[in-house]
């Protein structure tokens, strides 16, 4: 067992886990209309036999997080991505005219579902190798643990070859997901643990230059500019917070030399 510093929970393995078998089918359409510029779209279907899922277990007066094999699950979804550069050589502002502006974004939608039949069995660490009813641990038709319906990534920035510099604003959004199946209490199960990752905004600036005959690189990275928090909860009529803390924002500066 080990303690995860992010969740402050103790994790413990399960020697009865088996490998997941996955059937993956996908179709993609890609259009590269210029150098390093494209639009792609795709659809996918995944059938998972014995997918591994995380579960909360009570050990004495302590809650730990372990794992089990769900019987079956499917994921169906679609994704789209685009990357486009814009140049404005006729602009009256040199700052705009001397740069190549970048817009890039991708979006993925996933609809997942776990299937649990009445006769399905699972093997947990607490069960010590004795098969247990899968329906007690996992609700039929629920979303897969760890799977979000919506994932969005976007980048906005510019590149300046003459100034050897680059700046990018990065936006990431992930919708809510199940972090772990709820613990069993008095013959029933609690609701699943849910996390809302939310929106993250980062800024990255890089510039190469030469000093004393040496090629140098400067980088500035600003992370989580919106101050997004970690938020994990259960729905019990009201939202009951399980784990909530400030992730904080960060800044880093680096200088590299090439030999």
Coordinates of N, CA and C in Angstrom, one line a residue:
X1 N 0.8 -1.2 0.0 CA 0.0 0.0 0.0 C 0.9 1.2 0.0
X2 N 0.3 2.3 -0.5 CA 1.0 3.6 -0.5 C 0.1 4.8 -0.4
X3 N 0.5 5.9 0.1 CA -0.3 7.1 0.3 C -0.1 8.0 -0.9
X4 N -1.2 8.4 -1.6 CA -1.1 9.3 -2.7 C -1.2 10.7 -2.1
X5 N -0.2 11.6 -2.4 CA -0.2 12.9 -1.8 C -1.2 13.8 -2.3
X6 N -1.8 13.6 -3.6 CA -2.8 14.4 -4.1 C -4.1 14.2 -3.5
X7 N -4.5 12.9 -3.3 CA -5.8 12.6 -2.7 C -5.8 12.4 -1.2
X8 N -4.6 12.2 -0.7 CA -4.4 11.9 0.7 C -5.1 10.6 1.1
X9 N -5.2 9.7 0.1 CA -5.8 8.4 0.4 C -4.7 7.3 0.2
X10 N -4.9 6.2 0.9 CA -4.1 5.1 0.8 C -4.5 4.2 -0.3
X11 N -3.7 3.8 -1.2 CA -4.0 2.9 -2.3 C -3.4 1.6 -2.0
X12 N -4.1 0.5 -2.4 CA -3.7 -0.8 -2.2 C -4.1 -1.7 -3.4
X13 N -3.2 -2.6 -3.9 CA -3.5 -3.3 -5.1 C -4.5 -4.5 -4.9
X14 N -4.7 -5.2 -6.0 CA -5.5 -6.4 -5.9 C -4.9 -7.5 -6.7
X15 N -4.4 -8.5 -6.1 CA -3.7 -9.6 -6.8 C -4.6 -10.4 -7.7
X16 N -5.9 -10.2 -7.7 CA -6.8 -11.0 -8.5 C -7.2 -10.3 -9.8
X17 N -6.6 -9.2 -10.1 CA -6.9 -8.5 -11.3 C -6.4 -9.3 -12.5
X18 N -7.1 -9.2 -13.6 CA -6.6 -9.8 -14.9 C -6.6 -8.7 -15.9
X19 N -5.9 -9.0 -17.0 CA -5.7 -8.0 -18.1 C -7.1 -7.7 -18.8
X20 N -7.2 -6.4 -19.2 CA -8.4 -6.0 -20.0 C -8.2 -6.4 -21.4
X21 N -9.2 -6.9 -22.1 CA -9.1 -7.2 -23.5 C -10.0 -6.1 -24.2
X22 N -9.4 -5.4 -25.2 CA -10.1 -4.3 -25.8 C -10.2 -4.5 -27.3
X23 N -11.4 -4.4 -27.8 CA -11.7 -4.3 -29.3 C -11.9 -2.8 -29.6
X24 N -11.0 -2.3 -30.5 CA -11.1 -0.9 -30.8 C -11.3 -0.7 -32.3
X25 N -12.4 0.0 -32.7 CA -12.7 0.3 -34.0 C -12.8 1.8 -34.2
X26 N -12.1 2.3 -35.2 CA -12.2 3.8 -35.4 C -12.1 4.1 -36.9
X27 N -12.6 5.2 -37.3 CA -12.5 5.7 -38.7 C -12.2 7.2 -38.6
X28 N -11.3 7.6 -39.5 CA -10.8 9.0 -39.5 C -10.8 9.6 -40.9
X29 N -11.1 10.9 -40.9 CA -11.0 11.7 -42.1 C -10.0 12.8 -41.8
X30 N -9.0 13.0 -42.7 CA -8.0 14.0 -42.5 C -7.8 14.9 -43.7
X31 N -7.7 16.2 -43.6 CA -7.4 17.1 -44.7 C -6.3 18.0 -44.3
X32 N -5.2 17.9 -45.0 CA -4.0 18.8 -44.8 C -4.0 19.8 -45.9
X33 N -4.5 21.0 -45.6 CA -4.7 22.0 -46.7 C -3.5 22.9 -46.9
X34 N -2.6 22.8 -46.0 CA -1.3 23.6 -46.1 C -0.3 23.0 -45.2
X35 N 0.9 23.4 -45.3 CA 2.0 22.8 -44.5 C 1.7 23.1 -43.0
X36 N 1.7 22.0 -42.2 CA 1.5 22.0 -40.7 C 0.1 22.5 -40.4
X37 N -0.9 22.5 -41.3 CA -2.2 22.9 -41.1 C -3.2 21.9 -41.5
X38 N -4.2 21.6 -40.7 CA -5.1 20.5 -41.0 C -6.4 20.6 -40.3
X39 N -7.3 19.8 -40.8 CA -8.6 19.5 -40.1 C -8.8 18.0 -40.1
X40 N -9.0 17.4 -38.9 CA -9.3 15.9 -38.8 C -10.5 15.7 -38.0
X41 N -11.2 14.6 -38.4 CA -12.4 14.2 -37.6 C -12.4 12.7 -37.6
X42 N -13.0 12.1 -36.5 CA -13.0 10.7 -36.4 C -14.1 10.3 -35.4
X43 N -14.5 9.0 -35.6 CA -15.4 8.3 -34.7 C -14.8 7.1 -34.2
X44 N -15.1 6.6 -33.0 CA -14.5 5.4 -32.5 C -15.5 4.6 -31.6
X45 N -15.2 3.4 -31.5 CA -16.0 2.4 -30.7 C -15.0 1.5 -30.0
X46 N -15.2 1.3 -28.7 CA -14.3 0.4 -27.9 C -15.2 -0.5 -27.1
X47 N -14.9 -1.8 -27.2 CA -15.5 -2.8 -26.3 C -14.5 -3.4 -25.4
X48 N -14.7 -3.2 -24.1 CA -13.7 -3.6 -23.1 C -14.2 -4.8 -22.3
X49 N -13.5 -5.8 -22.3 CA -13.8 -7.0 -21.4 C -12.9 -6.9 -20.2
X50 N -13.5 -6.9 -19.0 CA -12.8 -6.9 -17.7 C -12.0 -5.6 -17.6
X51 N -12.6 -4.4 -17.8 CA -11.9 -3.2 -17.6 C -11.6 -3.0 -16.1
X52 N -10.4 -2.4 -15.8 CA -10.0 -2.2 -14.4 C -10.6 -0.9 -13.9
X53 N -11.3 -0.9 -12.8 CA -11.9 0.3 -12.2 C -11.4 0.5 -10.7
X54 N -11.4 1.7 -10.3 CA -11.0 2.0 -8.9 C -12.2 2.0 -8.0
X55 N -12.0 1.6 -6.8 CA -13.1 1.4 -5.8 C -12.7 1.8 -4.4
X56 N -13.6 2.4 -3.6 CA -13.3 2.8 -2.2 C -13.6 1.6 -1.4
X57 N -12.7 1.2 -0.4 CA -13.0 0.2 0.5 C -12.7 0.7 1.9
X58 N -13.5 0.2 2.9 CA -13.3 0.5 4.3 C -12.4 -0.5 4.9
X59 N -11.4 -0.1 5.5 CA -10.4 -1.0 6.2 C -10.3 -0.4 7.7
X60 N -11.1 -1.0 8.6 CA -11.1 -0.5 9.9 C -11.8 0.9 9.9
X61 N -11.2 1.9 10.5 CA -11.7 3.2 10.4 C -11.1 4.1 9.3
X62 N -10.4 3.4 8.4 CA -9.7 4.1 7.3 C -10.3 3.7 6.0
X63 N -10.4 4.7 5.1 CA -10.9 4.4 3.7 C -9.7 4.4 2.8
X64 N -9.6 3.3 2.0 CA -8.5 3.1 1.1 C -9.1 2.9 -0.3
X65 N -8.3 3.1 -1.3 CA -8.7 3.0 -2.7 C -8.0 1.8 -3.3
X66 N -8.8 0.9 -3.9 CA -8.3 -0.4 -4.5 C -8.9 -0.5 -5.9
X67 N -8.8 -1.7 -6.5 CA -9.2 -1.9 -7.9 C -9.9 -3.2 -8.0
X68 N -10.7 -3.3 -9.1 CA -11.4 -4.5 -9.5 C -11.6 -4.5 -11.0
X69 N -11.9 -5.7 -11.5 CA -12.3 -5.8 -12.9 C -13.8 -5.7 -13.0
X70 N -14.3 -4.7 -13.7 CA -15.7 -4.7 -14.1 C -16.0 -5.7 -15.1
X71 N -17.2 -6.2 -15.3 CA -17.5 -7.3 -16.2 C -17.3 -6.8 -17.7
X72 N -17.9 -5.7 -18.1 CA -17.9 -5.3 -19.5 C -18.1 -3.8 -19.6
X73 N -17.6 -3.2 -20.6 CA -17.9 -1.8 -20.8 C -17.7 -1.4 -22.3
X74 N -18.4 -0.4 -22.7 CA -18.3 0.1 -24.1 C -18.1 1.6 -24.0
X75 N -17.3 2.1 -25.0 CA -17.1 3.6 -25.2 C -17.4 3.9 -26.7
X76 N -18.2 4.9 -26.9 CA -18.5 5.3 -28.3 C -18.3 6.8 -28.3
X77 N -17.7 7.4 -29.3 CA -17.4 8.8 -29.3 C -17.0 9.3 -30.6
X78 N -16.7 10.6 -30.6 CA -16.2 11.3 -31.8 C -15.2 12.4 -31.4
X79 N -14.3 12.8 -32.3 CA -13.3 13.8 -32.0 C -13.1 14.6 -33.3
X80 N -12.7 15.9 -33.1 CA -12.4 16.8 -34.2 C -11.2 17.6 -33.8
X81 N -10.3 17.9 -34.7 CA -9.2 18.7 -34.4 C -8.9 19.6 -35.6
X82 N -8.4 20.8 -35.4 CA -8.1 21.7 -36.4 C -6.8 22.6 -36.0
X83 N -6.0 22.9 -37.0 CA -4.8 23.7 -36.8 C -4.7 24.7 -38.0
X84 N -4.6 26.0 -37.7 CA -4.6 27.0 -38.8 C -3.6 28.1 -38.4
X85 N -2.8 28.5 -39.3 CA -1.9 29.7 -39.1 C -2.5 30.9 -39.9
X86 N -2.3 32.1 -39.3 CA -2.8 33.3 -40.0 C -1.6 34.3 -40.0
X87 N -1.5 35.0 -41.2 CA -0.5 36.0 -41.3 C -1.1 37.3 -41.8
X88 N -0.6 38.4 -41.3 CA -1.1 39.7 -41.7 C 0.0 40.6 -42.1
X89 N 0.6 40.3 -43.3 CA 1.8 41.1 -43.7 C 1.4 42.5 -44.0
X90 N 0.2 42.8 -44.4 CA -0.2 44.2 -44.7 C -0.6 45.0 -43.5
X91 N -0.5 44.5 -42.3 CA -1.0 45.2 -41.2 C 0.0 46.4 -40.9
X92 N -0.6 47.5 -40.4 CA 0.2 48.7 -40.1 C 1.0 48.5 -38.8
X93 N 0.7 47.5 -38.0 CA 1.4 47.3 -36.8 C 2.5 46.2 -37.0
X94 N 3.7 46.6 -36.8 CA 4.8 45.6 -37.0 C 4.7 44.4 -36.1
X95 N 4.2 44.6 -34.9 CA 4.0 43.5 -33.9 C 3.2 42.4 -34.5
X96 N 2.1 42.8 -35.2 CA 1.2 41.8 -35.9 C 1.7 41.3 -37.2
X97 N 2.3 42.2 -38.0 CA 2.8 41.8 -39.3 C 3.9 40.9 -39.3
X98 N 4.8 40.9 -38.3 CA 6.0 40.1 -38.3 C 5.8 38.7 -37.8
X99 N 4.6 38.4 -37.4 CA 4.3 37.1 -36.7 C 3.4 36.2 -37.5
X100 N 3.5 34.9 -37.3 CA 2.6 34.0 -37.8 C 1.7 33.5 -36.6
X101 N 0.4 33.8 -36.7 CA -0.5 33.5 -35.6 C -1.1 32.1 -35.7
X102 N -1.2 31.5 -34.6 CA -1.7 30.1 -34.5 C -3.0 29.9 -33.8
X103 N -3.9 29.2 -34.3 CA -5.1 28.7 -33.6 C -5.2 27.2 -33.8
X104 N -5.3 26.5 -32.7 CA -5.4 25.0 -32.8 C -6.3 24.6 -31.7
X105 N -7.2 23.6 -32.0 CA -8.2 23.2 -31.0 C -8.6 21.7 -31.3
X106 N -8.9 21.0 -30.3 CA -9.5 19.7 -30.5 C -10.6 19.4 -29.4
X107 N -11.6 18.6 -29.8 CA -12.7 18.3 -28.9 C -13.0 16.8 -29.1
X108 N -13.2 16.2 -27.9 CA -13.5 14.7 -27.9 C -14.8 14.5 -27.1
X109 N -15.7 13.8 -27.7 CA -16.9 13.4 -26.9 C -16.9 11.9 -26.8
X110 N -17.1 11.4 -25.5 CA -17.1 10.0 -25.3 C -18.3 9.7 -24.4
X111 N -19.1 8.6 -24.9 CA -20.2 8.1 -24.1 C -19.8 6.7 -23.7
X112 N -19.6 6.5 -22.4 CA -19.2 5.2 -21.9 C -20.3 4.6 -21.0
X113 N -20.3 3.3 -21.0 CA -21.3 2.6 -20.2 C -20.7 1.2 -19.7
X114 N -20.9 0.9 -18.4 CA -20.5 -0.4 -17.9 C -21.7 -1.3 -17.8
X115 N -21.5 -2.5 -18.3 CA -22.6 -3.5 -18.3 C -22.4 -4.5 -17.2
X116 N -23.4 -4.7 -16.4 CA -23.4 -5.6 -15.3 C -24.6 -6.5 -15.3
X117 N -24.5 -7.8 -15.5 CA -25.6 -8.7 -15.5 C -25.8 -9.3 -14.1
X118 N -26.9 -9.9 -13.9 CA -27.2 -10.5 -12.6 C -26.2 -11.5 -12.2
X119 N -25.8 -12.3 -13.1 CA -24.9 -13.4 -12.7 C -23.4 -13.0 -12.8
X120 N -23.0 -11.8 -13.1 CA -21.6 -11.4 -13.1 C -21.0 -11.4 -11.7
X121 N -19.7 -11.8 -11.7 CA -19.0 -11.8 -10.4 C -17.7 -11.0 -10.6
X122 N -17.2 -10.5 -9.5 CA -15.9 -9.8 -9.4 C -15.1 -10.4 -8.3
X123 N -13.8 -10.1 -8.3 CA -12.8 -10.6 -7.3 C -12.2 -9.4 -6.7
X124 N -12.4 -9.1 -5.5 CA -11.8 -7.9 -4.8 C -10.7 -8.4 -3.8
X125 N -9.9 -7.5 -3.4 CA -8.9 -7.8 -2.4 C -9.6 -8.3 -1.1
X126 N -10.7 -7.6 -0.7 CA -11.4 -8.0 0.6 C -12.0 -9.3 0.5
X127 N -12.4 -9.7 -0.7 CA -13.0 -11.0 -0.9 C -12.1 -12.2 -0.9
X128 N -10.8 -11.9 -0.9 CA -9.7 -12.9 -0.7 C -9.9 -14.1 -1.8
X129 N -10.3 -13.7 -3.0 CA -10.4 -14.7 -4.0 C -11.7 -15.4 -4.2
X130 N -12.7 -15.0 -3.3 CA -14.0 -15.6 -3.4 C -14.9 -14.7 -4.3
X131 N -15.5 -15.2 -5.3 CA -16.3 -14.4 -6.2 C -17.5 -13.7 -5.5
X132 N -17.7 -12.4 -5.8 CA -18.7 -11.6 -5.3 C -19.6 -11.0 -6.4
X133 N -20.8 -10.7 -6.0 CA -21.7 -10.1 -7.0 C -21.2 -8.8 -7.5
X134 N -21.1 -8.7 -8.9 CA -20.6 -7.4 -9.5 C -21.6 -6.3 -9.3
X135 N -22.9 -6.6 -9.2 CA -23.9 -5.6 -9.1 C -23.9 -4.9 -7.8
X136 N -23.2 -5.5 -6.7 CA -23.1 -4.8 -5.5 C -22.1 -3.6 -5.6
X137 N -21.1 -3.8 -6.4 CA -20.0 -2.8 -6.5 C -20.2 -1.8 -7.6
X138 N -20.8 -2.2 -8.7 CA -20.9 -1.3 -9.9 C -22.4 -1.3 -10.4
X139 N -22.9 -0.2 -10.6 CA -24.3 0.0 -11.1 C -24.3 -0.2 -12.6
X140 N -25.2 -1.1 -13.1 CA -25.3 -1.3 -14.5 C -25.8 -0.1 -15.2
X141 N -25.1 0.2 -16.3 CA -25.4 1.4 -17.1 C -24.7 2.7 -16.7
X142 N -23.9 2.6 -15.6 CA -23.2 3.8 -15.2 C -22.0 4.1 -16.1
X143 N -21.5 5.3 -16.0 CA -20.3 5.7 -16.8 C -19.1 5.0 -16.3
X144 N -18.1 4.8 -17.2 CA -16.9 4.1 -16.7 C -16.1 5.1 -15.8
X145 N -15.5 4.5 -14.8 CA -14.7 5.2 -13.9 C -13.5 5.9 -14.6
X146 N -13.3 7.2 -14.4 CA -12.2 7.9 -15.0 C -12.5 8.4 -16.4
X147 N -13.7 8.2 -16.9 CA -14.0 8.6 -18.3 C -14.9 9.9 -18.2
X148 N -14.4 11.0 -18.9 CA -15.2 12.2 -19.0 C -15.9 12.2 -20.3
X149 N -17.1 12.8 -20.4 CA -17.8 13.0 -21.6 C -17.2 14.0 -22.6
X150 N -16.7 15.1 -22.0 CA -16.2 16.2 -22.8 C -14.7 16.5 -22.5
X151 N -13.9 16.6 -23.5 CA -12.5 17.1 -23.3 C -12.2 18.1 -24.4
X152 N -11.8 19.3 -24.0 CA -11.5 20.3 -25.0 C -10.1 20.9 -24.7
X153 N -9.3 21.0 -25.8 CA -8.0 21.6 -25.7 C -7.9 22.7 -26.8
X154 N -7.4 23.8 -26.4 CA -7.2 24.9 -27.4 C -5.9 25.7 -27.2
X155 N -5.3 26.1 -28.3 CA -4.1 26.9 -28.2 C -4.2 28.1 -29.1
X156 N -3.8 29.2 -28.5 CA -3.8 30.5 -29.3 C -2.4 31.2 -29.1
X157 N -1.8 31.6 -30.2 CA -0.5 32.2 -30.0 C 0.1 32.7 -31.2
X158 N 1.4 33.0 -31.2 CA 2.2 33.4 -32.4 C 3.6 32.9 -32.4
X159 N 4.1 32.9 -33.6 CA 5.5 32.5 -33.8 C 6.2 33.6 -34.6
X160 N 7.4 34.0 -34.2 CA 8.1 35.0 -34.9 C 9.5 34.5 -35.3
X161 N 9.7 34.1 -36.5 CA 11.0 33.5 -36.9 C 12.1 34.4 -36.9
X162 N 11.9 35.7 -37.2 CA 12.9 36.7 -37.2 C 13.4 37.0 -35.8
X163 N 12.5 37.1 -34.9 CA 12.8 37.3 -33.5 C 13.1 36.0 -32.7
X164 N 12.9 34.9 -33.4 CA 13.1 33.5 -32.8 C 12.4 33.4 -31.4
X165 N 11.1 33.8 -31.5 CA 10.3 33.7 -30.3 C 8.9 33.1 -30.6
X166 N 8.3 32.6 -29.5 CA 7.0 31.9 -29.6 C 6.2 32.1 -28.3
X167 N 4.9 32.4 -28.4 CA 4.1 32.6 -27.2 C 2.8 31.8 -27.5
X168 N 2.3 31.1 -26.4 CA 1.1 30.3 -26.6 C 0.3 30.4 -25.3
X169 N -1.0 30.6 -25.5 CA -2.0 30.6 -24.5 C -2.7 29.2 -24.6
X170 N -2.8 28.4 -23.6 CA -3.3 27.1 -23.6 C -4.5 27.0 -22.7
X171 N -5.6 26.5 -23.3 CA -6.9 26.3 -22.5 C -7.2 24.8 -22.5
X172 N -7.5 24.2 -21.4 CA -7.9 22.8 -21.3 C -9.2 22.7 -20.4
X173 N -10.1 22.0 -20.9 CA -11.4 21.7 -20.1 C -11.7 20.2 -20.1
X174 N -12.0 19.7 -19.0 CA -12.4 18.3 -18.8 C -13.6 18.3 -18.0
X175 N -14.7 17.6 -18.4 CA -15.9 17.5 -17.7 C -15.8 16.5 -16.6
X176 N -16.9 16.4 -15.7 CA -16.8 15.6 -14.5 C -16.6 14.1 -14.9
X177 N -16.0 13.4 -13.9 CA -15.7 12.0 -14.1 C -15.7 11.3 -12.8
X178 N -15.9 10.0 -12.8 CA -15.9 9.2 -11.6 C -14.5 8.9 -11.2
X179 N -14.1 9.3 -10.0 CA -12.7 9.0 -9.6 C -12.6 7.6 -8.9
X180 N -13.7 7.2 -8.3 CA -13.7 5.9 -7.6 C -15.2 5.5 -7.3
X181 N -15.4 4.2 -7.4 CA -16.7 3.7 -7.0 C -16.9 3.8 -5.5
X182 N -18.1 4.1 -5.0 CA -18.4 4.4 -3.6 C -18.2 3.1 -2.8
X183 N -17.9 3.3 -1.5 CA -17.7 2.2 -0.5 C -19.0 1.5 -0.2
X184 N -18.9 0.2 0.2 CA -20.0 -0.5 0.7 C -20.2 -0.3 2.2
X185 N -21.5 0.1 2.5 CA -21.8 0.4 3.9 C -23.1 -0.3 4.3
X186 N -23.1 -1.1 5.3 CA -24.3 -1.8 5.8 C -25.1 -2.4 4.7
X187 N -24.4 -3.2 3.9 CA -25.1 -3.9 2.8 C -25.5 -3.2 1.6
X188 N -25.2 -1.9 1.5 CA -25.5 -1.1 0.3 C -24.2 -0.3 0.0
X189 N -24.3 0.4 -1.1 CA -23.1 1.2 -1.6 C -23.4 2.7 -1.6
X190 N -22.4 3.4 -1.2 CA -22.5 4.9 -1.3 C -22.4 5.3 -2.7
X191 N -22.9 6.5 -3.1 CA -22.7 7.0 -4.4 C -21.2 7.1 -4.8
X192 N -20.9 7.1 -6.1 CA -19.5 7.2 -6.5 C -18.9 8.5 -6.2
X193 N -17.6 8.5 -6.1 CA -16.8 9.8 -6.0 C -16.7 10.4 -7.3
X194 N -17.0 11.7 -7.4 CA -17.0 12.5 -8.6 C -16.0 13.6 -8.5
X195 N -15.3 13.9 -9.6 CA -14.4 15.0 -9.7 C -14.7 15.9 -10.9
X196 N -14.7 17.2 -10.6 CA -14.8 18.2 -11.7 C -13.5 18.8 -12.0
X197 N -12.7 18.3 -13.0 CA -11.4 19.0 -13.3 C -11.5 20.4 -13.6
X198 N -12.6 20.8 -14.4 CA -12.8 22.2 -14.7 C -11.9 22.7 -15.8
X199 N -11.6 24.0 -15.8 CA -10.9 24.7 -16.9 C -9.5 25.1 -16.3
X200 N -8.5 24.9 -17.2 CA -7.1 25.3 -16.8 C -6.6 26.2 -17.9
X201 N -6.0 27.3 -17.5 CA -5.4 28.3 -18.4 C -3.9 28.4 -18.2
X202 N -3.1 28.2 -19.2 CA -1.6 28.3 -19.1 C -1.1 29.2 -20.1
X203 N 0.1 29.8 -19.8 CA 0.8 30.6 -20.8 C 2.2 30.2 -20.9
X204 N 2.7 30.0 -22.1 CA 4.1 29.6 -22.3 C 4.8 30.6 -23.3
X205 N 6.0 31.1 -23.0 CA 6.7 32.0 -23.8 C 8.1 31.4 -24.0
X206 N 8.6 31.4 -25.2 CA 10.0 30.9 -25.5 C 10.7 31.8 -26.4
X207 N 12.0 32.0 -26.2 CA 12.8 32.9 -27.1 C 14.2 32.4 -27.2
X208 N 14.7 32.2 -28.4 CA 16.1 31.8 -28.6 C 16.9 33.0 -29.0
X209 N 18.1 33.1 -28.5 CA 19.0 34.2 -28.8 C 20.4 33.7 -28.7
X210 N 21.3 34.6 -29.2 CA 22.8 34.3 -29.2 C 23.5 35.3 -28.3
X211 N 24.3 34.8 -27.4 CA 25.1 35.6 -26.5 C 26.5 35.0 -26.4
X212 N 27.5 35.8 -26.6 CA 28.9 35.4 -26.5 C 29.2 34.2 -27.3
X213 N 28.6 34.2 -28.5 CA 28.8 33.1 -29.4 C 28.1 31.8 -29.1
X214 N 27.2 31.8 -28.1 CA 26.5 30.6 -27.6 C 25.0 30.7 -27.9
X215 N 24.4 29.7 -28.4 CA 22.9 29.7 -28.6 C 22.3 29.4 -27.2
X216 N 21.4 30.3 -26.9 CA 20.7 30.2 -25.6 C 19.2 30.2 -25.8
X217 N 18.5 29.6 -24.9 CA 17.0 29.6 -24.9 C 16.4 30.0 -23.6
X218 N 15.5 31.0 -23.7 CA 14.8 31.5 -22.5 C 13.3 31.0 -22.5
X219 N 12.8 30.5 -21.4 CA 11.4 30.0 -21.4 C 10.7 30.5 -20.1
X220 N 9.5 31.0 -20.3 CA 8.6 31.4 -19.1 C 7.3 30.6 -19.2
X221 N 7.0 29.9 -18.1 CA 5.7 29.1 -18.1 C 4.9 29.6 -16.9
X222 N 3.6 29.9 -17.2 CA 2.7 30.3 -16.1 C 1.5 29.3 -16.2
X223 N 1.3 28.6 -15.1 CA 0.4 27.5 -15.0 C -0.8 27.8 -14.1
X224 N -2.0 27.3 -14.5 CA -3.2 27.5 -13.8 C -3.5 28.9 -13.4
X225 N -3.6 29.8 -14.4 CA -3.8 31.2 -14.2 C -5.2 31.5 -13.6
X226 N -6.1 30.6 -13.8 CA -7.5 30.8 -13.3 C -7.6 30.4 -11.8
X227 N -6.6 29.7 -11.3 CA -6.7 29.3 -9.9 C -7.7 28.2 -9.7
X228 N -7.8 27.3 -10.7 CA -8.8 26.2 -10.6 C -8.4 25.3 -9.4
X229 N -9.5 24.9 -8.7 CA -9.3 24.0 -7.5 C -9.5 22.6 -7.8
X230 N -9.0 21.7 -7.0 CA -9.3 20.3 -7.1 C -10.6 20.1 -6.3
X231 N -11.6 19.5 -6.9 CA -12.9 19.3 -6.3 C -13.5 17.9 -6.5
X232 N -13.6 17.2 -5.4 CA -14.1 15.8 -5.5 C -15.2 15.7 -4.5
X233 N -16.3 15.0 -4.9 CA -17.5 15.0 -4.0 C -18.4 13.8 -4.3
X234 N -19.4 13.7 -3.4 CA -20.5 12.7 -3.6 C -21.8 13.4 -3.7
X235 N -22.7 12.8 -4.5 CA -24.1 13.4 -4.5 C -25.0 12.6 -3.6
X236 N -25.3 13.2 -2.5 CA -26.2 12.5 -1.5 C -27.4 13.4 -1.2
X237 N -28.2 13.8 -2.3 CA -29.2 14.8 -2.2 C -28.5 16.1 -2.3
X238 N -27.5 16.4 -1.5 CA -26.7 17.6 -1.6 C -25.3 17.2 -2.0
X239 N -24.5 18.1 -2.4 CA -23.1 17.8 -2.8 C -22.3 17.7 -1.5
X240 N -21.7 16.6 -1.2 CA -20.9 16.3 -0.1 C -19.4 16.3 -0.5
X241 N -18.6 17.3 -0.1 CA -17.2 17.4 -0.6 C -16.4 16.3 0.1
X242 N -15.7 15.5 -0.7 CA -14.8 14.5 -0.2 C -13.3 15.1 -0.1
X243 N -12.9 15.8 -1.1 CA -11.6 16.3 -1.2 C -11.6 17.5 -2.0
X244 N -11.3 18.7 -1.3 CA -11.3 19.9 -2.0 C -10.1 20.8 -1.5
X245 N -9.3 21.2 -2.5 CA -8.1 22.0 -2.1 C -7.6 22.9 -3.2
X246 N -6.9 23.9 -2.9 CA -6.4 24.8 -3.9 C -5.1 24.3 -4.6
X247 N -5.2 24.1 -5.9 CA -4.1 23.6 -6.6 C -3.0 24.7 -6.7
X248 N -3.4 25.9 -6.7 CA -2.5 27.0 -6.8 C -2.0 27.3 -8.2
X249 N -1.4 28.4 -8.4 CA -0.8 28.8 -9.7 C 0.7 28.7 -9.6
X250 N 1.4 28.5 -10.7 CA 2.8 28.4 -10.6 C 3.5 29.2 -11.8
X251 N 4.7 29.5 -11.5 CA 5.5 30.2 -12.6 C 6.9 29.6 -12.6
X252 N 7.4 29.4 -13.8 CA 8.8 28.9 -13.9 C 9.5 29.6 -15.0
X253 N 10.8 29.8 -14.7 CA 11.7 30.5 -15.7 C 12.9 29.6 -15.9
X254 N 13.3 29.4 -17.1 CA 14.5 28.6 -17.4 C 15.3 29.3 -18.5
X255 N 16.6 28.9 -18.4 CA 17.6 29.4 -19.4 C 18.5 28.2 -19.8
X256 N 18.5 27.9 -21.1 CA 19.2 26.7 -21.5 C 20.3 27.2 -22.5
X257 N 21.4 26.4 -22.5 CA 22.5 26.7 -23.4 C 22.7 25.4 -24.2
X258 N 23.0 25.6 -25.5 CA 23.2 24.5 -26.5 C 24.7 24.5 -26.8
X259 N 25.3 23.3 -26.7 CA 26.7 23.1 -27.0 C 26.9 22.2 -28.2

